[in-house]
Short mmCIF file of N, CA and C in Angstrom, two decimals:
data_model
loop_
_atom_site.label_atom_id
_atom_site.label_comp_id
_atom_site.label_asym_id
_atom_site.label_seq_id
_atom_site.Cartn_x
_atom_site.Cartn_y
_atom_site.Cartn_z
N MET A 1 0.84 -1.18 0.00
CA MET A 1 0.00 0.00 0.00
C MET A 1 0.89 1.24 0.00
N HIS A 2 0.49 2.19 -0.79
CA HIS A 2 1.29 3.40 -0.98
C HIS A 2 1.17 4.36 0.20
N GLY A 3 1.99 5.38 0.17
CA GLY A 3 1.96 6.40 1.20
C GLY A 3 0.98 7.52 0.90
N LEU A 4 0.88 8.44 1.82
CA LEU A 4 -0.03 9.59 1.73
C LEU A 4 0.23 10.38 0.45
N GLY A 5 -0.84 10.65 -0.30
CA GLY A 5 -0.73 11.47 -1.50
C GLY A 5 -0.27 10.74 -2.75
N ASP A 6 0.06 9.47 -2.63
CA ASP A 6 0.58 8.68 -3.76
C ASP A 6 -0.55 7.82 -4.32
N THR A 7 -0.21 6.93 -5.23
CA THR A 7 -1.15 5.96 -5.79
C THR A 7 -0.47 4.59 -5.83
N GLY A 8 -1.25 3.56 -6.05
CA GLY A 8 -0.68 2.23 -6.21
C GLY A 8 0.27 2.17 -7.38
N HIS A 9 -0.04 2.91 -8.43
CA HIS A 9 0.83 2.94 -9.61
C HIS A 9 2.23 3.46 -9.25
N GLY A 10 2.29 4.37 -8.27
CA GLY A 10 3.56 4.94 -7.86
C GLY A 10 4.55 3.90 -7.35
N TRP A 11 4.05 2.76 -6.86
CA TRP A 11 4.92 1.71 -6.33
C TRP A 11 4.97 0.48 -7.23
N SER A 12 4.12 0.41 -8.25
CA SER A 12 4.04 -0.81 -9.04
C SER A 12 5.35 -1.16 -9.75
N GLU A 13 6.06 -0.16 -10.26
CA GLU A 13 7.33 -0.45 -10.94
C GLU A 13 8.37 -0.99 -9.96
N MET A 14 8.49 -0.35 -8.80
CA MET A 14 9.47 -0.81 -7.82
C MET A 14 9.12 -2.21 -7.32
N LEU A 15 7.83 -2.48 -7.13
CA LEU A 15 7.42 -3.80 -6.66
C LEU A 15 7.62 -4.88 -7.72
N GLY A 16 7.66 -4.48 -8.98
CA GLY A 16 7.96 -5.44 -10.03
C GLY A 16 9.32 -6.09 -9.83
N ARG A 17 10.21 -5.40 -9.14
CA ARG A 17 11.55 -5.94 -8.88
C ARG A 17 11.55 -7.05 -7.83
N VAL A 18 10.51 -7.10 -7.00
CA VAL A 18 10.47 -8.12 -5.94
C VAL A 18 9.55 -9.28 -6.31
N LYS A 19 8.93 -9.20 -7.46
CA LYS A 19 7.96 -10.22 -7.87
C LYS A 19 8.64 -11.57 -8.07
N LEU A 20 8.05 -12.57 -7.46
CA LEU A 20 8.53 -13.95 -7.59
C LEU A 20 7.66 -14.68 -8.60
N PRO A 21 8.13 -15.82 -9.13
CA PRO A 21 7.29 -16.60 -10.04
C PRO A 21 5.95 -16.95 -9.38
N ASP A 22 4.89 -16.90 -10.14
CA ASP A 22 3.53 -17.23 -9.66
C ASP A 22 3.04 -16.30 -8.55
N MET A 23 3.62 -15.12 -8.44
CA MET A 23 3.19 -14.15 -7.43
C MET A 23 2.30 -13.09 -8.09
N LYS A 24 1.22 -12.79 -7.43
CA LYS A 24 0.33 -11.71 -7.86
C LYS A 24 0.55 -10.54 -6.91
N ILE A 25 0.82 -9.37 -7.46
CA ILE A 25 0.99 -8.17 -6.64
C ILE A 25 -0.19 -7.25 -6.90
N ILE A 26 -0.86 -6.85 -5.84
CA ILE A 26 -1.99 -5.92 -5.94
C ILE A 26 -1.56 -4.60 -5.33
N CYS A 27 -1.69 -3.53 -6.08
CA CYS A 27 -1.33 -2.19 -5.61
C CYS A 27 -2.59 -1.32 -5.57
N PRO A 28 -3.37 -1.43 -4.51
CA PRO A 28 -4.63 -0.67 -4.46
C PRO A 28 -4.38 0.83 -4.29
N ASN A 29 -5.38 1.60 -4.61
CA ASN A 29 -5.34 3.05 -4.44
C ASN A 29 -6.17 3.47 -3.24
N ALA A 30 -5.61 4.33 -2.42
CA ALA A 30 -6.37 4.90 -1.30
C ALA A 30 -7.41 5.87 -1.85
N PRO A 31 -8.53 6.02 -1.13
CA PRO A 31 -9.53 7.00 -1.55
C PRO A 31 -9.03 8.42 -1.30
N SER A 32 -9.57 9.36 -2.03
CA SER A 32 -9.26 10.77 -1.79
C SER A 32 -10.14 11.26 -0.64
N GLN A 33 -9.52 11.83 0.38
CA GLN A 33 -10.26 12.30 1.54
C GLN A 33 -9.49 13.44 2.21
N PRO A 34 -10.19 14.25 3.02
CA PRO A 34 -9.50 15.33 3.73
C PRO A 34 -8.50 14.76 4.74
N VAL A 35 -7.33 15.40 4.83
CA VAL A 35 -6.29 14.96 5.76
C VAL A 35 -6.00 16.11 6.73
N THR A 36 -6.30 15.89 7.99
CA THR A 36 -6.13 16.91 9.02
C THR A 36 -4.70 17.44 9.05
N LEU A 37 -3.72 16.54 8.96
CA LEU A 37 -2.31 16.91 8.99
C LEU A 37 -1.97 17.97 7.93
N ASN A 38 -2.65 17.91 6.81
CA ASN A 38 -2.39 18.83 5.70
C ASN A 38 -3.49 19.89 5.57
N GLY A 39 -4.03 20.32 6.70
CA GLY A 39 -5.00 21.41 6.70
C GLY A 39 -6.34 21.06 6.09
N GLY A 40 -6.69 19.78 6.07
CA GLY A 40 -7.97 19.36 5.52
C GLY A 40 -8.01 19.22 4.01
N VAL A 41 -6.86 19.36 3.36
CA VAL A 41 -6.80 19.21 1.91
C VAL A 41 -7.11 17.75 1.54
N ARG A 42 -7.90 17.56 0.50
CA ARG A 42 -8.23 16.21 0.03
C ARG A 42 -7.05 15.66 -0.77
N MET A 43 -6.74 14.41 -0.51
CA MET A 43 -5.67 13.72 -1.23
C MET A 43 -5.82 12.23 -1.01
N PRO A 44 -5.14 11.40 -1.82
CA PRO A 44 -5.18 9.96 -1.57
C PRO A 44 -4.62 9.66 -0.17
N SER A 45 -5.46 9.03 0.64
CA SER A 45 -5.07 8.75 2.03
C SER A 45 -5.85 7.54 2.52
N TRP A 46 -5.14 6.60 3.11
CA TRP A 46 -5.81 5.41 3.64
C TRP A 46 -6.68 5.75 4.84
N PHE A 47 -6.20 6.65 5.67
CA PHE A 47 -6.96 7.09 6.85
C PHE A 47 -6.51 8.49 7.19
N ASP A 48 -7.31 9.18 8.00
CA ASP A 48 -6.97 10.56 8.36
C ASP A 48 -5.76 10.56 9.29
N LEU A 49 -4.86 11.47 9.03
CA LEU A 49 -3.69 11.67 9.89
C LEU A 49 -3.81 13.03 10.56
N ARG A 50 -3.67 13.02 11.87
CA ARG A 50 -3.68 14.29 12.60
C ARG A 50 -2.28 14.85 12.73
N GLN A 51 -1.30 13.96 12.84
CA GLN A 51 0.10 14.35 13.00
C GLN A 51 0.97 13.13 12.72
N LEU A 52 2.25 13.35 12.51
CA LEU A 52 3.20 12.25 12.37
C LEU A 52 4.07 12.25 13.62
N ASP A 53 3.49 11.78 14.69
CA ASP A 53 4.15 11.78 15.99
C ASP A 53 3.59 10.61 16.78
N MET A 54 4.43 9.69 17.18
CA MET A 54 3.94 8.48 17.85
C MET A 54 3.35 8.75 19.22
N SER A 55 3.51 9.94 19.76
CA SER A 55 2.93 10.23 21.07
C SER A 55 1.56 10.88 20.96
N GLY A 56 1.12 11.19 19.75
CA GLY A 56 -0.14 11.89 19.55
C GLY A 56 -1.33 10.96 19.43
N THR A 57 -2.52 11.57 19.35
CA THR A 57 -3.74 10.80 19.17
C THR A 57 -3.97 10.56 17.68
N GLU A 58 -4.65 9.47 17.40
CA GLU A 58 -4.90 9.10 16.01
C GLU A 58 -6.40 8.91 15.79
N ASN A 59 -6.82 9.02 14.56
CA ASN A 59 -8.22 8.85 14.20
C ASN A 59 -8.49 7.36 14.01
N GLU A 60 -8.87 6.70 15.12
CA GLU A 60 -9.05 5.25 15.08
C GLU A 60 -10.20 4.84 14.18
N GLU A 61 -11.27 5.62 14.16
CA GLU A 61 -12.42 5.29 13.32
C GLU A 61 -12.01 5.23 11.85
N SER A 62 -11.23 6.19 11.42
CA SER A 62 -10.74 6.23 10.05
C SER A 62 -9.80 5.06 9.77
N LEU A 63 -8.93 4.74 10.73
CA LEU A 63 -8.02 3.61 10.59
C LEU A 63 -8.79 2.29 10.48
N LEU A 64 -9.83 2.13 11.30
CA LEU A 64 -10.62 0.90 11.26
C LEU A 64 -11.35 0.74 9.94
N ALA A 65 -11.84 1.84 9.38
CA ALA A 65 -12.50 1.77 8.07
C ALA A 65 -11.52 1.32 7.00
N ALA A 66 -10.30 1.85 7.03
CA ALA A 66 -9.27 1.45 6.06
C ALA A 66 -8.90 -0.02 6.26
N THR A 67 -8.82 -0.44 7.52
CA THR A 67 -8.49 -1.83 7.83
C THR A 67 -9.55 -2.77 7.26
N ARG A 68 -10.82 -2.40 7.39
CA ARG A 68 -11.89 -3.23 6.82
C ARG A 68 -11.72 -3.37 5.30
N THR A 69 -11.32 -2.29 4.65
CA THR A 69 -11.09 -2.34 3.20
C THR A 69 -10.01 -3.36 2.86
N ILE A 70 -8.92 -3.35 3.62
CA ILE A 70 -7.82 -4.29 3.35
C ILE A 70 -8.23 -5.71 3.71
N HIS A 71 -8.93 -5.89 4.82
CA HIS A 71 -9.42 -7.23 5.17
C HIS A 71 -10.34 -7.76 4.07
N ASP A 72 -11.20 -6.91 3.52
CA ASP A 72 -12.08 -7.33 2.42
C ASP A 72 -11.26 -7.74 1.20
N LEU A 73 -10.19 -7.02 0.92
CA LEU A 73 -9.31 -7.36 -0.20
C LEU A 73 -8.68 -8.74 0.00
N VAL A 74 -8.22 -9.00 1.22
CA VAL A 74 -7.64 -10.32 1.54
C VAL A 74 -8.72 -11.40 1.45
N ASP A 75 -9.90 -11.12 2.00
CA ASP A 75 -11.01 -12.08 1.92
C ASP A 75 -11.33 -12.43 0.46
N ASN A 76 -11.29 -11.44 -0.40
CA ASN A 76 -11.57 -11.65 -1.82
C ASN A 76 -10.55 -12.61 -2.44
N GLU A 77 -9.29 -12.44 -2.09
CA GLU A 77 -8.25 -13.34 -2.62
C GLU A 77 -8.42 -14.76 -2.06
N ILE A 78 -8.77 -14.86 -0.79
CA ILE A 78 -9.03 -16.18 -0.20
C ILE A 78 -10.22 -16.84 -0.89
N GLY A 79 -11.23 -16.03 -1.22
CA GLY A 79 -12.39 -16.53 -1.94
C GLY A 79 -12.06 -17.09 -3.32
N LYS A 80 -10.93 -16.68 -3.86
CA LYS A 80 -10.46 -17.19 -5.16
C LYS A 80 -9.62 -18.45 -5.01
N GLY A 81 -9.50 -18.94 -3.76
CA GLY A 81 -8.78 -20.18 -3.53
C GLY A 81 -7.36 -20.04 -3.03
N ILE A 82 -6.93 -18.84 -2.69
CA ILE A 82 -5.57 -18.63 -2.18
C ILE A 82 -5.60 -18.73 -0.66
N SER A 83 -4.72 -19.53 -0.10
CA SER A 83 -4.64 -19.67 1.35
C SER A 83 -4.14 -18.36 1.97
N SER A 84 -4.66 -18.03 3.15
CA SER A 84 -4.19 -16.82 3.84
C SER A 84 -2.69 -16.88 4.11
N THR A 85 -2.16 -18.08 4.28
CA THR A 85 -0.73 -18.23 4.55
C THR A 85 0.13 -18.06 3.30
N ARG A 86 -0.50 -17.73 2.17
CA ARG A 86 0.22 -17.41 0.94
C ARG A 86 0.04 -15.94 0.57
N ILE A 87 -0.52 -15.16 1.51
CA ILE A 87 -0.78 -13.74 1.28
C ILE A 87 0.06 -12.91 2.24
N ALA A 88 0.78 -11.95 1.69
CA ALA A 88 1.56 -11.01 2.50
C ALA A 88 1.00 -9.61 2.27
N LEU A 89 1.01 -8.80 3.31
CA LEU A 89 0.61 -7.40 3.21
C LEU A 89 1.85 -6.54 3.35
N GLY A 90 1.90 -5.45 2.61
CA GLY A 90 3.04 -4.56 2.72
C GLY A 90 2.67 -3.15 2.34
N GLY A 91 3.46 -2.22 2.84
CA GLY A 91 3.21 -0.83 2.49
C GLY A 91 4.34 0.08 2.90
N PHE A 92 4.26 1.30 2.37
CA PHE A 92 5.24 2.34 2.62
C PHE A 92 4.58 3.49 3.36
N SER A 93 5.24 3.97 4.41
CA SER A 93 4.78 5.13 5.17
C SER A 93 3.37 4.89 5.71
N GLN A 94 2.39 5.71 5.34
CA GLN A 94 1.03 5.49 5.82
C GLN A 94 0.51 4.11 5.39
N GLY A 95 0.86 3.69 4.19
CA GLY A 95 0.46 2.36 3.72
C GLY A 95 1.10 1.25 4.53
N GLY A 96 2.32 1.48 5.01
CA GLY A 96 2.98 0.51 5.88
C GLY A 96 2.30 0.43 7.23
N ALA A 97 1.87 1.57 7.75
CA ALA A 97 1.14 1.59 9.02
C ALA A 97 -0.15 0.78 8.89
N LEU A 98 -0.84 0.96 7.77
CA LEU A 98 -2.06 0.19 7.53
C LEU A 98 -1.76 -1.29 7.35
N ALA A 99 -0.68 -1.62 6.64
CA ALA A 99 -0.31 -3.02 6.46
C ALA A 99 -0.05 -3.69 7.81
N LEU A 100 0.68 -3.00 8.69
CA LEU A 100 0.94 -3.56 10.02
C LEU A 100 -0.36 -3.77 10.79
N TYR A 101 -1.17 -2.73 10.85
CA TYR A 101 -2.41 -2.82 11.64
C TYR A 101 -3.36 -3.87 11.05
N ALA A 102 -3.57 -3.82 9.74
CA ALA A 102 -4.50 -4.77 9.10
C ALA A 102 -3.98 -6.20 9.21
N GLY A 103 -2.69 -6.39 9.03
CA GLY A 103 -2.12 -7.73 9.11
C GLY A 103 -2.20 -8.32 10.51
N LEU A 104 -1.95 -7.49 11.50
CA LEU A 104 -1.97 -7.97 12.89
C LEU A 104 -3.37 -8.20 13.41
N THR A 105 -4.36 -7.57 12.80
CA THR A 105 -5.74 -7.72 13.28
C THR A 105 -6.58 -8.63 12.40
N TYR A 106 -5.98 -9.18 11.35
CA TYR A 106 -6.73 -10.09 10.48
C TYR A 106 -7.01 -11.39 11.23
N ALA A 107 -8.15 -12.00 10.96
CA ALA A 107 -8.59 -13.17 11.73
C ALA A 107 -7.80 -14.44 11.42
N LYS A 108 -7.11 -14.47 10.29
CA LYS A 108 -6.37 -15.67 9.90
C LYS A 108 -4.89 -15.34 9.77
N PRO A 109 -4.02 -16.35 9.90
CA PRO A 109 -2.58 -16.09 9.76
C PRO A 109 -2.22 -15.76 8.31
N LEU A 110 -1.31 -14.81 8.16
CA LEU A 110 -0.81 -14.40 6.85
C LEU A 110 0.63 -14.88 6.67
N ALA A 111 1.12 -14.81 5.44
CA ALA A 111 2.50 -15.23 5.17
C ALA A 111 3.51 -14.27 5.76
N GLY A 112 3.19 -12.97 5.77
CA GLY A 112 4.12 -11.98 6.30
C GLY A 112 3.57 -10.58 6.16
N ILE A 113 4.25 -9.65 6.82
CA ILE A 113 3.88 -8.23 6.77
C ILE A 113 5.16 -7.43 6.53
N ILE A 114 5.06 -6.46 5.61
CA ILE A 114 6.19 -5.60 5.28
C ILE A 114 5.80 -4.16 5.57
N GLY A 115 6.60 -3.48 6.37
CA GLY A 115 6.37 -2.08 6.67
C GLY A 115 7.63 -1.27 6.39
N LEU A 116 7.57 -0.38 5.42
CA LEU A 116 8.73 0.41 5.03
C LEU A 116 8.53 1.87 5.44
N SER A 117 9.51 2.43 6.13
CA SER A 117 9.46 3.84 6.57
C SER A 117 8.13 4.14 7.24
N THR A 118 7.83 3.40 8.29
CA THR A 118 6.49 3.45 8.86
C THR A 118 6.48 3.37 10.37
N TRP A 119 5.29 3.28 10.93
CA TRP A 119 5.07 3.21 12.37
C TRP A 119 3.85 2.32 12.61
N LEU A 120 3.67 1.88 13.86
CA LEU A 120 2.49 1.11 14.24
C LEU A 120 1.44 2.07 14.79
N PRO A 121 0.32 2.24 14.09
CA PRO A 121 -0.70 3.16 14.59
C PRO A 121 -1.39 2.62 15.83
N VAL A 122 -1.96 3.51 16.59
CA VAL A 122 -2.66 3.26 17.87
C VAL A 122 -1.91 2.26 18.75
N HIS A 123 -0.58 2.42 18.78
CA HIS A 123 0.24 1.48 19.54
C HIS A 123 0.01 1.58 21.04
N GLN A 124 -0.45 2.75 21.52
CA GLN A 124 -0.64 2.92 22.96
C GLN A 124 -1.71 1.97 23.50
N ASN A 125 -2.69 1.67 22.69
CA ASN A 125 -3.76 0.77 23.14
C ASN A 125 -4.05 -0.29 22.08
N PHE A 126 -2.97 -0.78 21.47
CA PHE A 126 -3.17 -1.83 20.46
C PHE A 126 -3.87 -2.99 21.14
N PRO A 127 -5.02 -3.38 20.62
CA PRO A 127 -5.86 -4.35 21.34
C PRO A 127 -5.23 -5.73 21.47
N ASP A 128 -5.07 -6.17 22.73
CA ASP A 128 -4.53 -7.51 22.96
C ASP A 128 -5.35 -8.56 22.25
N ALA A 129 -6.66 -8.36 22.25
CA ALA A 129 -7.55 -9.34 21.63
C ALA A 129 -7.35 -9.42 20.13
N LYS A 130 -6.74 -8.41 19.55
CA LYS A 130 -6.56 -8.38 18.10
C LYS A 130 -5.20 -8.93 17.68
N ARG A 131 -4.37 -9.28 18.62
CA ARG A 131 -3.04 -9.80 18.28
C ARG A 131 -3.15 -11.27 17.90
N ASN A 132 -3.78 -11.52 16.78
CA ASN A 132 -4.11 -12.88 16.37
C ASN A 132 -2.92 -13.68 15.87
N ASN A 133 -1.93 -13.01 15.39
CA ASN A 133 -0.93 -13.70 14.59
C ASN A 133 0.49 -13.47 15.10
N ALA A 134 0.78 -13.93 16.30
CA ALA A 134 2.08 -13.68 16.93
C ALA A 134 3.25 -14.30 16.17
N THR A 135 2.97 -15.25 15.29
CA THR A 135 4.07 -15.91 14.57
C THR A 135 4.26 -15.39 13.14
N ILE A 136 3.47 -14.41 12.72
CA ILE A 136 3.65 -13.84 11.37
C ILE A 136 5.02 -13.18 11.31
N PRO A 137 5.81 -13.48 10.30
CA PRO A 137 7.08 -12.76 10.13
C PRO A 137 6.81 -11.31 9.70
N ILE A 138 7.54 -10.39 10.30
CA ILE A 138 7.41 -8.97 9.96
C ILE A 138 8.77 -8.44 9.52
N PHE A 139 8.76 -7.73 8.41
CA PHE A 139 9.96 -7.05 7.92
C PHE A 139 9.72 -5.56 7.97
N GLN A 140 10.61 -4.85 8.65
CA GLN A 140 10.58 -3.39 8.68
C GLN A 140 11.87 -2.87 8.08
N GLY A 141 11.75 -1.89 7.20
CA GLY A 141 12.91 -1.21 6.66
C GLY A 141 12.74 0.29 6.86
N HIS A 142 13.83 0.97 7.24
CA HIS A 142 13.72 2.41 7.52
C HIS A 142 15.05 3.09 7.24
N GLY A 143 14.99 4.20 6.54
CA GLY A 143 16.19 5.01 6.32
C GLY A 143 16.55 5.79 7.56
N ASP A 144 17.84 5.88 7.86
CA ASP A 144 18.25 6.53 9.11
C ASP A 144 18.24 8.05 9.05
N ILE A 145 17.95 8.62 7.86
CA ILE A 145 17.82 10.08 7.79
C ILE A 145 16.44 10.48 7.24
N ASP A 146 15.45 9.65 7.52
CA ASP A 146 14.07 9.91 7.07
C ASP A 146 13.55 11.16 7.78
N PRO A 147 13.24 12.24 7.03
CA PRO A 147 12.76 13.46 7.65
C PRO A 147 11.24 13.50 7.83
N VAL A 148 10.52 12.51 7.30
CA VAL A 148 9.05 12.52 7.35
C VAL A 148 8.55 11.62 8.48
N VAL A 149 8.81 10.32 8.37
CA VAL A 149 8.52 9.39 9.46
C VAL A 149 9.88 9.10 10.09
N ARG A 150 10.13 9.74 11.19
CA ARG A 150 11.47 9.71 11.78
C ARG A 150 11.94 8.28 12.05
N TYR A 151 13.24 8.09 11.86
CA TYR A 151 13.87 6.79 12.10
C TYR A 151 13.56 6.27 13.51
N ALA A 152 13.54 7.17 14.48
CA ALA A 152 13.24 6.78 15.86
C ALA A 152 11.85 6.14 15.96
N TYR A 153 10.90 6.58 15.13
CA TYR A 153 9.55 5.98 15.16
C TYR A 153 9.60 4.55 14.64
N GLY A 154 10.42 4.31 13.63
CA GLY A 154 10.59 2.96 13.13
C GLY A 154 11.21 2.05 14.18
N GLN A 155 12.24 2.57 14.87
CA GLN A 155 12.87 1.79 15.95
C GLN A 155 11.87 1.50 17.07
N GLN A 156 11.11 2.52 17.45
CA GLN A 156 10.11 2.35 18.52
C GLN A 156 9.06 1.32 18.11
N THR A 157 8.64 1.37 16.85
CA THR A 157 7.67 0.40 16.35
C THR A 157 8.23 -1.02 16.45
N ALA A 158 9.48 -1.21 16.06
CA ALA A 158 10.10 -2.53 16.14
C ALA A 158 10.11 -3.05 17.57
N LYS A 159 10.44 -2.17 18.53
CA LYS A 159 10.46 -2.59 19.94
C LYS A 159 9.06 -2.99 20.41
N ILE A 160 8.06 -2.23 20.01
CA ILE A 160 6.68 -2.56 20.38
C ILE A 160 6.30 -3.91 19.78
N LEU A 161 6.58 -4.09 18.50
CA LEU A 161 6.24 -5.35 17.84
C LEU A 161 6.96 -6.53 18.48
N GLU A 162 8.23 -6.35 18.83
CA GLU A 162 8.99 -7.43 19.45
C GLU A 162 8.42 -7.83 20.80
N SER A 163 7.62 -6.97 21.42
CA SER A 163 7.04 -7.30 22.72
C SER A 163 5.92 -8.34 22.60
N PHE A 164 5.35 -8.51 21.41
CA PHE A 164 4.30 -9.52 21.27
C PHE A 164 4.38 -10.34 19.97
N MET A 165 5.36 -10.05 19.13
CA MET A 165 5.55 -10.83 17.90
C MET A 165 6.87 -11.60 18.00
N ARG A 166 6.91 -12.77 17.40
CA ARG A 166 8.09 -13.63 17.53
C ARG A 166 9.14 -13.41 16.45
N HIS A 167 8.74 -12.92 15.29
CA HIS A 167 9.67 -12.84 14.16
C HIS A 167 9.66 -11.45 13.54
N VAL A 168 10.40 -10.54 14.15
CA VAL A 168 10.47 -9.16 13.66
C VAL A 168 11.90 -8.88 13.17
N THR A 169 12.00 -8.43 11.93
CA THR A 169 13.29 -8.02 11.37
C THR A 169 13.22 -6.52 11.12
N PHE A 170 14.20 -5.78 11.66
CA PHE A 170 14.26 -4.34 11.43
C PHE A 170 15.58 -4.03 10.75
N ASN A 171 15.50 -3.55 9.51
CA ASN A 171 16.71 -3.20 8.75
C ASN A 171 16.84 -1.70 8.63
N THR A 172 18.05 -1.22 8.89
CA THR A 172 18.38 0.20 8.75
C THR A 172 19.08 0.41 7.42
N TYR A 173 18.68 1.47 6.72
CA TYR A 173 19.31 1.82 5.44
C TYR A 173 19.99 3.17 5.61
N HIS A 174 21.31 3.13 5.67
CA HIS A 174 22.11 4.32 5.95
C HIS A 174 22.05 5.29 4.77
N GLY A 175 21.78 6.55 5.09
CA GLY A 175 21.72 7.58 4.07
C GLY A 175 20.41 7.63 3.29
N LEU A 176 19.44 6.80 3.66
CA LEU A 176 18.16 6.76 2.96
C LEU A 176 17.17 7.71 3.63
N MET A 177 16.53 8.54 2.81
CA MET A 177 15.52 9.46 3.32
C MET A 177 14.16 8.76 3.30
N HIS A 178 13.09 9.47 3.03
CA HIS A 178 11.74 8.90 3.04
C HIS A 178 11.42 8.34 1.65
N SER A 179 12.04 7.21 1.35
CA SER A 179 11.87 6.57 0.05
C SER A 179 12.35 5.13 0.15
N GLY A 180 12.20 4.40 -0.95
CA GLY A 180 12.73 3.05 -1.01
C GLY A 180 14.09 3.08 -1.71
N SER A 181 14.77 1.94 -1.71
CA SER A 181 16.06 1.84 -2.39
C SER A 181 16.21 0.44 -2.97
N ASP A 182 17.17 0.29 -3.87
CA ASP A 182 17.43 -1.03 -4.45
C ASP A 182 17.81 -2.04 -3.37
N GLU A 183 18.65 -1.61 -2.43
CA GLU A 183 19.06 -2.51 -1.35
C GLU A 183 17.85 -2.97 -0.55
N GLU A 184 16.97 -2.04 -0.22
CA GLU A 184 15.77 -2.38 0.55
C GLU A 184 14.88 -3.34 -0.24
N MET A 185 14.70 -3.08 -1.54
CA MET A 185 13.86 -3.96 -2.36
C MET A 185 14.46 -5.36 -2.47
N ASN A 186 15.78 -5.46 -2.52
CA ASN A 186 16.43 -6.78 -2.51
C ASN A 186 16.13 -7.51 -1.20
N ASP A 187 16.15 -6.78 -0.09
CA ASP A 187 15.84 -7.39 1.21
C ASP A 187 14.38 -7.80 1.30
N VAL A 188 13.49 -6.99 0.73
CA VAL A 188 12.06 -7.34 0.70
C VAL A 188 11.86 -8.62 -0.11
N LYS A 189 12.54 -8.71 -1.24
CA LYS A 189 12.41 -9.91 -2.07
C LYS A 189 12.89 -11.15 -1.32
N ALA A 190 14.02 -11.04 -0.63
CA ALA A 190 14.54 -12.18 0.15
C ALA A 190 13.56 -12.56 1.26
N PHE A 191 12.96 -11.55 1.90
CA PHE A 191 11.96 -11.81 2.94
C PHE A 191 10.76 -12.56 2.36
N LEU A 192 10.26 -12.13 1.22
CA LEU A 192 9.12 -12.79 0.59
C LEU A 192 9.47 -14.22 0.17
N GLN A 193 10.69 -14.42 -0.31
CA GLN A 193 11.10 -15.78 -0.69
C GLN A 193 11.04 -16.71 0.52
N LYS A 194 11.45 -16.22 1.69
CA LYS A 194 11.39 -17.04 2.90
C LYS A 194 9.96 -17.27 3.34
N CYS A 195 9.13 -16.24 3.29
CA CYS A 195 7.75 -16.34 3.77
C CYS A 195 6.88 -17.23 2.89
N LEU A 196 7.17 -17.23 1.59
CA LEU A 196 6.28 -17.90 0.64
C LEU A 196 6.83 -19.22 0.12
N ARG A 197 7.87 -19.75 0.75
CA ARG A 197 8.40 -21.02 0.24
C ARG A 197 7.54 -22.18 0.64
#
């Protein structure tokens, strides 16, 4: 899932580099909606953002609506005969936050979750009852000079995830700002190869 203001098409070329044989990649588009963080301007956004600060309050209602959309997308793929354990969720920035939340709250186990340059939303009260998948492998990648979603937020997210998840990988990309890189995409591909074997 793409970040705030982007589209699925914006990531489709880069994700083509991680595609494995017999893998289907879906790059959905977020709806256009007002974003509080940006003065109420409408833009592609998975959920409303009030701020990019892990200590602040978040719009849980908006996050839950986005989560239902992703759960429905996964349900649709399962309805086509694909096992949930062959489905991975991933995203960048806001899309990564949604991938983490949706993946961790999905009712069935998934193959893996990928969060790039991201954070875990509503981490202060992440529902214990929703931690369905403690064994799902999680890959986090974050640039150490990210000026948008600070590197410290990525580190904090990894520590939170490690408190209730068994398989968390956090990779640091030196000199990387708020974007992806070839090195990171190679690591994502290796992660998917392990998850989907």
